[in-house]
Amino acid sequence: MSGLRFAMLGLISRRPMTGYEIAKEFSGVLGALWEARHSQIYPELKKLTQEGLLCYETAISGEVLEKKVYSITQAGKYVFMDWLLSDEEEYRPARDNLRVRLFFCEHMTHDQLHALLEREMGRHNTRLSWLAAKLDEKYGQQAPMENLPELGDYMLLQGAIFRERAYVDWLSRCLLHLGDIARGGTGVVDAGSGKSE
Amino acid sequence: MSGLRFAMLGLISRRPMTGYEIAKEFSGVLGALWEARHSQIYPELKKLTQEGLLCYETAISGEVLEKKVYSITQAGKYVFMDWLLSDEEEYRPARDNLRVRLFFCEHMTHDQLHALLEREMGRHNTRLSWLAAKLDEKYGQQAPMENLPELGDYMLLQGAIFRERAYVDWLSRCLLHLGDIARGGTGVVDAGSGKSE
DNA sequence: ACCCTCATGTAACTTGTTACATGATTGA
DNA sequence: TCAATCATGTAACAAGTTACATGAGGGT
């Protein structure tokens, strides 16, 4: 079930790493896809080692400080590749508090609902701008064509942008609809359903 | 933190319900936003009752079968409304296995990556069609203008559609890019970034 | 001296999932 | 009588969060 162990196996398959380094990875690009803190990582490393999917060597930093450098085993590689190429239908509808709030919008006044949507749209817009800037900064006009890990990063960034933009578009549509209600509109829907400007 | 308790309070605030009925609600529209099974619902009902947010009466179905009909208390209403109108920044990046797989696409061949994207796009497309049909069936050309609970449902359905469409658009863009690579393209990005047809 | 980063863990708790367990009611 | 639905729980486990706890290394 858990994607965490596979993310960890994948990272370590790139190069041997310490738990500390793995934890750091989860605050980068990967962290946007899957959160994990060191308190979850260290026990999982232990577990994976016990299962024979990882092994480690103890190294010394400076004079005494010990660190465990983990490497992936053959068994680990098989398990990882098996997961990577497997085909399980697994649809977890993201638990989204905003949507639950909307489900109960009957308890809100028109203004409260409006404020909620505006506020949330602002947040997603901020994130969208940040992501777009990042994409531009990293790839500009040149999308990666060869380097596979780079391609992954590029697609993921692109995916995050599509996701945030869809969120913003949706909320702005809700706000339009809400404004329409306030002006005593008819509720008649125009032809397209989102793709029109 | 947990949205579950608030979803439950919200449901019960509409009308008194049994645990069984609440569980059923979570397999309808609400279930698409937040999953919960009866094994989580019954203990939570007990907890909410102990905290004084709910109370219940025992009713009899038929001759002997007892059921507990829960109602929301004043304290429960306050807690629910407080949550509903509160403003907490809470961004949980959905844990998405496909994205983690993509993060490690370096281990896939071109064809495997292509198959993965196609497969996933098919699934999201199916869901998108289903959602679009449902929207048409429920609201057709007439969007709800007055009834607030209806408006919530409408917006949520709309939101699910935007989400699925964004997913499909993203994946189809990835597939285009991948095809471009296979044909030995240059990687130069065209002007727009998604909104163009 | 002080602070930041490196480095590794555990404990207590909340959330969520799967499986086990039981029994009444209703309609075909 | 048989199956679907109504009805309520518990147990064991997996996953994830927050807080606690400790200490070395490196630079200012």
Coordinates of C-alpha atoms (C1' of nucleotides) in Angstrom, one line a residue:
Chain A
M1 CA 0.0 0.0 0.0
S2 CA 2.3 2.7 1.2
G3 CA 4.2 4.8 -1.3
L4 CA 6.7 5.9 1.3
R5 CA 8.8 2.7 1.3
F6 CA 8.9 2.8 -2.5
A7 CA 9.9 6.4 -2.6
M8 CA 12.7 5.6 -0.2
L9 CA 13.8 2.6 -2.2
G10 CA 13.9 4.7 -5.3
L11 CA 16.0 7.4 -3.7
I12 CA 18.5 5.0 -2.3
S13 CA 18.7 3.2 -5.6
R14 CA 20.1 6.4 -7.1
R15 CA 22.9 6.5 -4.6
P16 CA 23.6 5.3 -1.1
M17 CA 22.2 7.7 1.5
T18 CA 21.8 8.4 5.2
G19 CA 18.5 8.8 6.8
Y20 CA 19.2 12.4 7.2
E21 CA 19.8 12.9 3.5
I22 CA 16.6 11.0 2.7
A23 CA 14.6 13.3 5.0
K24 CA 16.1 16.3 3.2
E25 CA 14.9 14.9 -0.2
F26 CA 11.4 14.9 1.2
S27 CA 11.6 18.7 1.6
G28 CA 12.4 19.1 -2.1
V29 CA 10.5 18.2 -5.2
L30 CA 9.6 14.8 -3.8
G31 CA 8.1 16.4 -0.7
A32 CA 5.5 18.1 -2.8
L33 CA 4.3 14.6 -3.8
W34 CA 4.7 12.8 -0.6
E35 CA 5.4 14.2 2.8
A36 CA 7.5 12.3 5.3
R37 CA 9.5 13.4 8.4
H38 CA 12.5 11.8 9.9
S39 CA 10.4 10.3 12.6
Q40 CA 8.7 8.2 10.0
I41 CA 11.8 7.6 7.9
Y42 CA 14.2 6.1 10.5
P43 CA 11.7 3.4 11.6
E44 CA 11.0 2.6 8.0
L45 CA 14.7 2.3 7.2
K46 CA 15.0 -0.2 10.0
K47 CA 12.0 -2.1 8.7
L48 CA 13.3 -2.2 5.1
T49 CA 16.7 -3.4 6.4
Q50 CA 15.0 -6.2 8.4
E51 CA 13.1 -7.2 5.3
G52 CA 16.4 -7.4 3.4
L53 CA 15.6 -4.7 0.9
L54 CA 18.3 -2.3 2.3
C55 CA 21.6 -2.8 3.9
Y56 CA 23.9 -0.2 5.5
E57 CA 27.5 0.6 6.4
T58 CA 28.5 2.7 9.3
A59 CA 30.6 5.7 8.4
I60 CA 32.2 8.3 10.6
S61 CA 31.9 12.0 10.2
G62 CA 34.7 13.9 11.9
E63 CA 36.1 12.0 14.8
V64 CA 33.3 10.1 16.4
L65 CA 29.9 11.0 14.9
E66 CA 28.5 7.8 13.3
K67 CA 26.1 7.7 10.4
K68 CA 24.5 4.9 8.6
V69 CA 24.8 4.9 4.8
Y70 CA 22.1 2.8 3.3
S71 CA 22.3 1.0 0.0
I72 CA 19.6 -1.0 -1.9
T73 CA 20.0 -4.7 -2.2
Q74 CA 19.1 -6.9 -5.2
A75 CA 15.9 -7.9 -3.5
G76 CA 15.2 -4.2 -2.9
K77 CA 15.7 -3.4 -6.5
Y78 CA 13.3 -6.2 -7.6
V79 CA 10.6 -5.0 -5.1
F80 CA 11.0 -1.4 -6.3
M81 CA 10.9 -2.2 -10.0
D82 CA 7.9 -4.5 -9.4
W83 CA 6.1 -1.6 -7.8
L84 CA 7.2 0.9 -10.3
L85 CA 5.8 -1.1 -13.3
S86 CA 2.8 -2.6 -11.5
D87 CA -0.7 -1.7 -12.5
E88 CA -2.9 -1.2 -9.5
E89 CA -6.0 0.9 -9.8
E90 CA -5.8 3.0 -6.7
Y91 CA -8.0 6.0 -6.6
R92 CA -7.7 7.9 -3.3
P93 CA -9.9 10.9 -3.5
A94 CA -7.8 13.6 -1.8
R95 CA -9.3 14.6 1.5
D96 CA -10.0 18.2 0.9
N97 CA -11.4 20.4 3.7
L98 CA -12.5 23.2 1.3
R99 CA -14.7 20.8 -0.5
V100 CA -16.2 19.5 2.7
R101 CA -16.9 23.1 3.7
L102 CA -18.6 23.6 0.4
F103 CA -20.7 20.5 0.9
F104 CA -22.1 22.4 3.9
C105 CA -22.4 25.8 2.3
E106 CA -26.1 25.9 3.3
H107 CA -24.9 27.2 6.7
M108 CA -23.0 30.1 5.2
T109 CA -24.3 33.5 4.1
H110 CA -23.7 34.6 0.5
D111 CA -20.9 36.9 1.7
Q112 CA -19.2 34.2 3.8
L113 CA -19.2 31.8 0.9
H114 CA -17.8 34.5 -1.4
A115 CA -15.1 35.3 1.1
L116 CA -14.2 31.6 1.5
L117 CA -13.9 31.1 -2.3
E118 CA -11.9 34.4 -2.7
R119 CA -9.5 33.5 0.1
E120 CA -8.9 30.0 -1.3
M121 CA -8.4 31.3 -4.8
G122 CA -5.8 33.7 -3.6
R123 CA -3.8 30.9 -2.0
H124 CA -3.9 28.7 -5.1
N125 CA -3.1 31.6 -7.3
T126 CA 0.0 32.4 -5.2
R127 CA 1.1 28.8 -5.5
L128 CA 0.4 28.8 -9.2
S129 CA 2.6 31.9 -9.8
W130 CA 5.3 30.4 -7.7
L131 CA 5.2 27.1 -9.7
A132 CA 5.1 29.0 -13.1
A133 CA 8.1 31.1 -12.0
K134 CA 10.0 27.9 -11.0
L135 CA 9.2 26.2 -14.3
D136 CA 10.4 29.2 -16.2
E137 CA 13.5 29.5 -14.1
K138 CA 14.4 25.9 -14.5
Y139 CA 13.5 25.2 -18.1
G140 CA 12.6 28.5 -19.7
Q141 CA 11.8 27.7 -23.3
Q142 CA 13.8 24.5 -23.4
A143 CA 11.9 21.4 -22.1
P144 CA 14.2 18.5 -21.2
M145 CA 14.5 16.0 -24.0
E146 CA 17.0 13.4 -23.0
N147 CA 17.8 13.2 -19.4
L148 CA 15.1 11.0 -17.8
P149 CA 15.3 12.2 -14.2
E150 CA 15.1 15.8 -15.5
L151 CA 12.1 14.8 -17.6
G152 CA 10.3 13.5 -14.5
D153 CA 10.9 16.7 -12.6
Y154 CA 9.6 18.7 -15.6
M155 CA 6.5 16.6 -15.9
L156 CA 5.8 16.9 -12.2
L157 CA 6.2 20.6 -12.1
Q158 CA 3.9 20.8 -15.2
G159 CA 1.4 18.6 -13.4
A160 CA 1.4 20.7 -10.3
I161 CA 0.8 23.8 -12.5
F162 CA -2.1 22.1 -14.2
R163 CA -3.6 21.1 -10.9
E164 CA -3.3 24.6 -9.4
R165 CA -4.7 26.2 -12.5
A166 CA -7.6 23.9 -12.5
Y167 CA -8.3 24.8 -8.9
V168 CA -8.1 28.5 -9.6
D169 CA -10.3 28.1 -12.7
W170 CA -12.9 26.2 -10.8
L171 CA -13.0 28.7 -7.9
S172 CA -13.3 31.6 -10.3
R173 CA -16.1 29.9 -12.0
C174 CA -17.9 29.4 -8.7
L175 CA -17.4 33.1 -7.9
L176 CA -18.9 34.0 -11.3
H177 CA -21.8 31.8 -10.6
L178 CA -22.3 33.3 -7.2
G179 CA -22.2 36.8 -8.5
D180 CA -24.8 35.8 -11.1
I181 CA -27.0 34.6 -8.3
A182 CA -26.6 37.9 -6.4
R183 CA -27.6 39.8 -9.5
G184 CA -30.7 37.5 -9.8
G185 CA -29.5 35.6 -12.8
T186 CA -31.4 32.8 -14.5
G187 CA -29.0 30.0 -14.0
V188 CA -28.9 29.1 -17.7
V189 CA -25.5 27.7 -18.5
D190 CA -23.6 28.8 -21.6
A191 CA -22.3 26.3 -24.1
G192 CA -18.8 25.3 -23.0
S193 CA -17.9 24.0 -19.6
G194 CA -14.6 25.5 -18.6
K195 CA -12.4 25.6 -21.6
S196 CA -14.0 28.9 -22.9
E197 CA -12.3 32.2 -21.8
Chain B
M1 CA -7.4 18.7 12.5
S2 CA -9.6 15.9 11.3
G3 CA -12.3 16.8 8.8
L4 CA -14.2 13.6 9.6
R5 CA -15.8 14.8 12.8
F6 CA -16.9 18.0 11.1
A7 CA -18.4 16.2 8.2
M8 CA -20.3 14.1 10.7
L9 CA -21.5 17.1 12.7
G10 CA -22.6 18.8 9.5
L11 CA -24.6 15.8 8.4
I12 CA -26.3 15.3 11.7
S13 CA -27.0 19.1 11.9
R14 CA -29.2 18.6 8.8
R15 CA -31.3 16.0 10.5
P16 CA -31.0 13.4 13.3
M17 CA -29.3 10.2 11.9
T18 CA -28.1 6.8 12.9
G19 CA -24.5 5.7 12.4
Y20 CA -25.7 3.5 9.6
E21 CA -27.3 6.3 7.8
I22 CA -24.1 8.4 8.2
A23 CA -22.0 5.6 6.8
K24 CA -24.3 5.5 3.8
E25 CA -23.8 9.3 3.2
F26 CA -20.1 8.6 2.9
S27 CA -20.8 6.4 -0.1
G28 CA -22.6 9.2 -1.9
V29 CA -21.3 12.7 -3.0
L30 CA -19.6 13.2 0.3
G31 CA -17.7 10.0 0.0
A32 CA -16.0 11.4 -3.1
L33 CA -14.5 14.2 -0.8
W34 CA -13.9 12.2 2.3
E35 CA -13.9 8.4 2.7
A36 CA -15.0 6.9 6.0
R37 CA -16.3 3.4 6.9
H38 CA -18.6 2.4 9.7
S39 CA -15.6 1.1 11.7
Q40 CA -14.4 4.7 11.9
I41 CA -17.8 6.3 12.2
Y42 CA -19.1 4.4 15.2
P43 CA -16.1 5.2 17.5
E44 CA -16.2 8.8 16.4
L45 CA -19.9 9.0 17.3
K46 CA -19.1 7.7 20.7
K47 CA -16.3 10.3 21.1
L48 CA -18.4 13.2 19.9
T49 CA -21.1 12.2 22.3
Q50 CA -18.6 12.0 25.2
E51 CA -17.5 15.5 24.2
G52 CA -21.0 16.7 24.4
L53 CA -21.3 17.7 20.7
L54 CA -23.8 15.0 20.0
C55 CA -26.6 13.3 21.9
Y56 CA -28.7 10.3 21.0
E57 CA -32.1 8.6 21.6
T58 CA -32.5 4.9 21.3
A59 CA -35.3 3.9 18.9
I60 CA -36.7 0.5 18.0
S61 CA -37.0 -0.8 14.5
G62 CA -39.5 -3.6 14.2
E63 CA -39.8 -5.5 17.5
V64 CA -36.4 -5.5 19.1
L65 CA -33.7 -4.1 16.9
E66 CA -32.3 -1.0 18.6
K67 CA -30.8 1.9 16.8
K68 CA -29.2 5.1 18.1
V69 CA -30.5 8.3 16.5
Y70 CA -28.0 11.0 17.0
S71 CA -28.7 14.8 17.1
I72 CA -26.4 17.7 17.3
T73 CA -26.2 19.7 20.6
Q74 CA -25.8 23.5 20.9
A75 CA -22.2 23.0 21.7
G76 CA -21.9 20.8 18.6
K77 CA -23.4 23.5 16.4
Y78 CA -20.9 26.1 17.7
V79 CA -18.0 23.8 17.1
F80 CA -19.2 23.0 13.6
M81 CA -19.9 26.6 12.7
D82 CA -16.5 27.6 14.1
W83 CA -14.8 25.1 11.9
L84 CA -16.9 26.0 8.8
L85 CA -16.0 29.7 9.0
S86 CA -12.5 29.3 10.3
D87 CA -9.5 30.3 8.2
E88 CA -6.7 27.8 8.5
E89 CA -4.1 27.5 5.8
E90 CA -3.9 23.8 5.4
Y91 CA -2.2 22.6 2.3
R92 CA -1.9 18.8 2.2
P93 CA -0.3 17.8 -1.0
A94 CA -2.3 14.8 -2.1
R95 CA -0.2 11.7 -1.9
D96 CA -0.2 10.5 -5.5
N97 CA 1.4 7.3 -6.4
L98 CA 1.5 8.1 -10.1
R99 CA 3.5 11.2 -9.4
V100 CA 5.9 9.3 -7.3
R101 CA 6.3 6.8 -10.1
L102 CA 7.0 9.7 -12.5
F103 CA 9.6 11.0 -10.1
F104 CA 11.5 7.8 -10.7
C105 CA 10.8 7.5 -14.5
E106 CA 14.6 7.1 -15.1
H107 CA 14.1 3.4 -14.3
M108 CA 11.5 3.1 -17.1
T109 CA 11.9 2.5 -20.8
H110 CA 10.2 5.0 -23.1
D111 CA 7.5 2.4 -23.9
Q112 CA 6.9 1.6 -20.2
L113 CA 6.5 5.3 -19.4
H114 CA 4.2 5.8 -22.4
A115 CA 2.0 2.8 -21.3
L116 CA 1.8 4.2 -17.8
L117 CA 0.7 7.6 -18.9
E118 CA -1.8 6.1 -21.4
R119 CA -3.3 3.8 -18.8
E120 CA -3.7 6.5 -16.2
M121 CA -5.1 8.9 -18.8
G122 CA -7.7 6.3 -19.7
R123 CA -8.8 6.0 -16.1
H124 CA -9.1 9.7 -15.6
N125 CA -10.9 10.1 -18.9
T126 CA -13.5 7.5 -17.8
R127 CA -14.0 9.3 -14.5
L128 CA -14.3 12.6 -16.4
S129 CA -17.0 11.2 -18.7
W130 CA -18.9 9.8 -15.8
L131 CA -18.8 13.1 -14.0
A132 CA -19.8 15.1 -17.0
A133 CA -22.8 12.7 -17.6
K134 CA -23.8 13.1 -14.0
L135 CA -23.7 16.9 -14.2
D136 CA -25.7 16.9 -17.3
E137 CA -28.2 14.4 -15.8
K138 CA -28.6 16.4 -12.6
Y139 CA -28.5 20.0 -13.8
G140 CA -28.6 19.9 -17.6
Q141 CA -28.8 23.5 -18.8
Q142 CA -30.1 24.8 -15.5
A143 CA -27.6 25.5 -12.8
P144 CA -29.1 25.8 -9.3
M145 CA -29.6 29.4 -8.3
E146 CA -31.4 29.4 -5.0
N147 CA -31.2 26.2 -3.0
L148 CA -27.9 26.4 -1.1
P149 CA -27.3 22.6 -0.5
E150 CA -28.0 22.1 -4.2
L151 CA -25.5 24.8 -5.1
G152 CA -22.9 23.0 -3.0
D153 CA -23.4 19.8 -4.8
Y154 CA -23.2 21.6 -8.1
M155 CA -20.0 23.3 -7.3
L156 CA -18.4 20.1 -6.0
L157 CA -19.4 18.2 -9.1
Q158 CA -18.0 21.0 -11.2
G159 CA -14.8 20.9 -9.1
A160 CA -14.3 17.2 -9.6
I161 CA -14.7 17.8 -13.4
F162 CA -12.2 20.5 -13.4
R163 CA -9.8 18.3 -11.5
E164 CA -10.2 15.3 -13.7
R165 CA -9.9 17.4 -16.9
A166 CA -6.7 19.0 -15.6
Y167 CA -5.3 15.5 -15.0
V168 CA -6.2 14.4 -18.4
D169 CA -4.9 17.5 -20.0
W170 CA -1.6 17.2 -18.1
L171 CA -1.2 13.5 -19.1
S172 CA -2.0 14.2 -22.7
R173 CA 0.6 17.0 -22.7
C174 CA 3.2 14.6 -21.2
L175 CA 2.3 12.1 -23.9
L176 CA 2.8 14.7 -26.6
H177 CA 6.1 15.7 -25.2
L178 CA 7.1 12.0 -25.0
G179 CA 6.2 11.5 -28.6
D180 CA 8.2 14.6 -29.5
I181 CA 11.2 13.1 -27.8
A182 CA 10.8 9.8 -29.7
R183 CA 10.7 11.7 -33.0
G184 CA 13.9 13.5 -32.0
G185 CA 12.3 16.9 -31.3
T186 CA 14.1 20.0 -30.1
G187 CA 12.3 20.5 -26.9
V188 CA 11.4 24.1 -27.7
V189 CA 8.1 24.9 -26.0
D190 CA 5.4 26.6 -27.9
A191 CA 3.8 29.9 -26.6
G192 CA 0.9 28.9 -24.3
S193 CA 1.1 26.5 -21.4
G194 CA -2.2 24.5 -21.3
K195 CA -5.0 26.8 -22.1
S196 CA -4.5 26.6 -25.9
E197 CA -6.5 23.9 -27.8
Chain C
dA1 C1' 30.4 31.0 23.5
dC2 C1' 26.7 30.5 20.2
dC3 C1' 24.1 28.9 16.5
dC4 C1' 23.2 26.2 12.5
dT5 C1' 23.5 22.0 10.2
dC6 C1' 24.4 17.1 10.6
dA7 C1' 22.9 12.9 12.6
dT8 C1' 19.7 9.4 14.9
dG9 C1' 16.4 7.9 17.3
dT10 C1' 11.8 7.1 20.6
dA11 C1' 7.1 7.9 22.6
dA12 C1' 2.5 9.2 22.5
dC13 C1' -1.1 10.0 19.8
dT14 C1' -4.4 10.5 15.8
dT15 C1' -6.2 8.7 11.6
dG16 C1' -7.5 5.4 8.7
dT17 C1' -7.9 0.4 6.9
dT18 C1' -9.1 -4.5 7.0
dA19 C1' -11.1 -8.0 9.1
dC20 C1' -13.8 -10.2 12.6
dA21 C1' -18.3 -10.7 14.9
dT22 C1' -23.2 -10.6 15.6
dG23 C1' -28.0 -10.3 14.9
dA24 C1' -32.8 -8.3 13.3
dT25 C1' -35.9 -6.9 9.4
dT26 C1' -38.0 -7.1 5.0
dG27 C1' -39.4 -8.6 0.7
dA28 C1' -39.2 -12.2 -3.0
Chain D
dT1 C1' -36.1 -20.0 3.2
dC2 C1' -32.9 -17.1 1.4
dA3 C1' -30.7 -12.9 0.3
dA4 C1' -30.3 -8.0 0.8
dT5 C1' -30.4 -4.4 3.7
dC6 C1' -30.6 -2.5 8.4
dA7 C1' -27.9 -2.0 12.5
dT8 C1' -23.8 -1.8 15.8
dG9 C1' -19.8 -2.7 17.3
dT10 C1' -14.5 -4.4 18.3
dA11 C1' -9.6 -5.8 17.3
dA12 C1' -5.4 -5.6 15.0
dC13 C1' -2.8 -3.1 12.3
dA14 C1' -0.7 0.5 9.2
dA15 C1' 0.3 5.2 8.4
dG16 C1' 1.3 9.7 9.8
dT17 C1' 2.0 13.7 13.2
dT18 C1' 3.9 16.1 17.1
dA19 C1' 6.8 16.3 20.6
dC20 C1' 10.6 14.7 23.2
dA21 C1' 15.6 13.6 23.5
dT22 C1' 20.4 13.7 22.5
dG23 C1' 24.8 14.9 20.8
dA24 C1' 28.7 16.0 17.3
dG25 C1' 30.7 19.2 13.7
dG26 C1' 31.8 23.6 11.7
dG27 C1' 31.9 28.3 11.3
dT28 C1' 31.6 33.2 13.3

